[in-house]
Short mmCIF file of C-alpha atoms in Angstrom, two decimals:
data_model
loop_
_atom_site.label_atom_id
_atom_site.label_comp_id
_atom_site.label_asym_id
_atom_site.label_seq_id
_atom_site.Cartn_x
_atom_site.Cartn_y
_atom_site.Cartn_z
CA GLY R 6 -83.40 120.09 -66.53
CA PHE R 7 -83.30 124.02 -65.26
CA ALA R 8 -85.42 127.11 -66.03
CA CYS R 9 -85.81 130.83 -66.03
CA THR R 10 -87.98 131.91 -62.73
CA CYS R 11 -90.58 132.90 -65.80
CA GLY R 12 -90.89 129.28 -66.93
CA ASN R 13 -88.34 129.59 -69.98
CA PRO R 14 -86.11 126.12 -69.91
CA LEU R 15 -82.54 127.24 -70.18
CA PHE R 16 -80.50 124.20 -69.49
CA HIS R 17 -80.63 120.35 -69.23
CA SER R 18 -79.14 118.71 -65.92
CA GLU R 19 -76.75 116.89 -67.93
CA ASP R 20 -75.14 120.32 -69.42
CA ARG R 21 -74.38 120.93 -66.09
CA GLN R 22 -70.62 121.17 -65.33
CA SER R 23 -68.93 120.85 -61.89
CA SER R 24 -68.04 123.78 -60.49
CA GLU R 25 -66.51 125.28 -57.04
CA ALA R 26 -67.98 128.57 -57.73
CA ALA R 27 -70.83 129.82 -56.28
CA PHE R 28 -72.81 129.84 -59.88
CA ALA R 29 -74.05 126.88 -61.74
CA SER R 30 -72.18 126.17 -64.58
CA PHE R 31 -73.58 124.82 -68.12
CA ARG R 32 -71.88 123.35 -71.68
CA LYS R 33 -75.01 125.13 -73.70
CA PRO R 34 -78.74 126.13 -73.23
CA VAL R 35 -81.64 123.84 -73.95
CA VAL R 36 -81.78 125.98 -77.67
CA ALA R 37 -79.79 128.58 -78.39
CA THR R 38 -82.31 130.93 -78.24
CA SER R 39 -83.27 130.40 -74.70
CA VAL R 40 -80.39 132.95 -73.55
CA VAL R 41 -78.78 135.88 -75.15
CA THR R 42 -75.99 137.77 -74.27
CA ASP R 43 -76.27 141.26 -73.91
CA LEU R 44 -72.83 143.26 -74.82
CA ARG R 45 -74.12 146.35 -74.27
CA SER R 46 -75.18 146.24 -71.14
CA ALA R 47 -73.51 148.21 -68.17
CA TRP R 48 -73.10 144.91 -66.63
CA SER R 49 -70.86 143.91 -69.45
CA GLN R 50 -68.57 147.21 -69.58
CA ASP R 51 -65.87 144.75 -67.91
CA GLU R 52 -64.68 143.31 -70.66
CA SER R 53 -63.50 139.72 -69.31
CA LYS R 54 -67.54 139.10 -68.79
CA VAL R 55 -70.70 139.01 -70.93
CA GLU R 56 -74.00 139.52 -69.39
CA LEU R 57 -76.20 136.60 -69.66
CA VAL R 58 -79.76 137.26 -70.17
CA CYS R 59 -82.97 135.32 -70.47
CA SER R 60 -84.39 135.43 -73.82
CA MET R 61 -88.00 135.37 -72.67
CA CYS R 62 -87.96 137.99 -69.92
CA GLY R 63 -84.56 139.71 -69.89
CA ALA R 64 -83.72 138.91 -66.67
CA HIS R 65 -80.11 138.87 -65.39
CA LEU R 66 -78.77 134.88 -65.40
CA GLY R 67 -75.26 135.16 -64.56
CA HIS R 68 -72.31 135.61 -67.51
CA VAL R 69 -70.58 134.02 -70.05
CA ASP R 70 -66.94 132.54 -69.64
CA PRO R 71 -65.28 132.54 -72.90
CA GLY R 72 -63.34 129.70 -71.92
CA GLN R 73 -59.39 129.71 -71.92
CA PRO R 74 -56.98 127.05 -73.37
CA PRO R 75 -56.34 124.06 -73.94
CA THR R 76 -60.04 123.52 -74.50
CA ASP R 77 -61.53 127.43 -75.42
CA SER R 78 -64.84 125.70 -74.30
CA ILE R 79 -67.61 128.12 -73.14
CA SER R 80 -69.17 127.96 -70.06
CA PHE R 81 -72.63 129.54 -69.15
CA LEU R 82 -71.95 130.46 -65.57
CA VAL R 83 -75.63 131.30 -64.06
CA ASN R 84 -76.59 132.47 -60.36
CA PRO R 85 -78.63 129.60 -58.97
CA VAL R 86 -81.17 132.10 -57.67
CA ALA R 87 -82.51 132.74 -61.20
CA LEU R 88 -83.42 128.86 -61.62
CA VAL R 89 -85.97 126.58 -61.19
CA PHE R 90 -85.51 122.82 -61.05
CA THR R 91 -88.11 121.23 -63.89
CA ALA R 92 -88.30 117.87 -64.32
CA GLU R 93 -86.67 116.39 -67.41
CA GLY R 94 -88.38 115.91 -70.58
CA SER R 95 -90.88 119.41 -69.29
CA GLU R 96 -88.43 121.95 -70.81
CA ASN R 97 -89.35 120.72 -74.40
#
């Protein structure tokens, strides 16, 4: 799995999506409260992106891609520098 550098579990490895972008892409967090979005941040003033932050320490993780038709599936795009790899099962 993947956690924030503060130790907060964020994403399961099996929820990682293949991506050619520099950011790691995930379908969903470990639990909905692992991450939060900040619509009020200066970073989010670009209306096409919403900042993604760690719910435990408030660190900037990346952004949320709202998805495009035909699937409209949301992607959590995370800067790999903000992640640490954890052994599966240790994020519960």
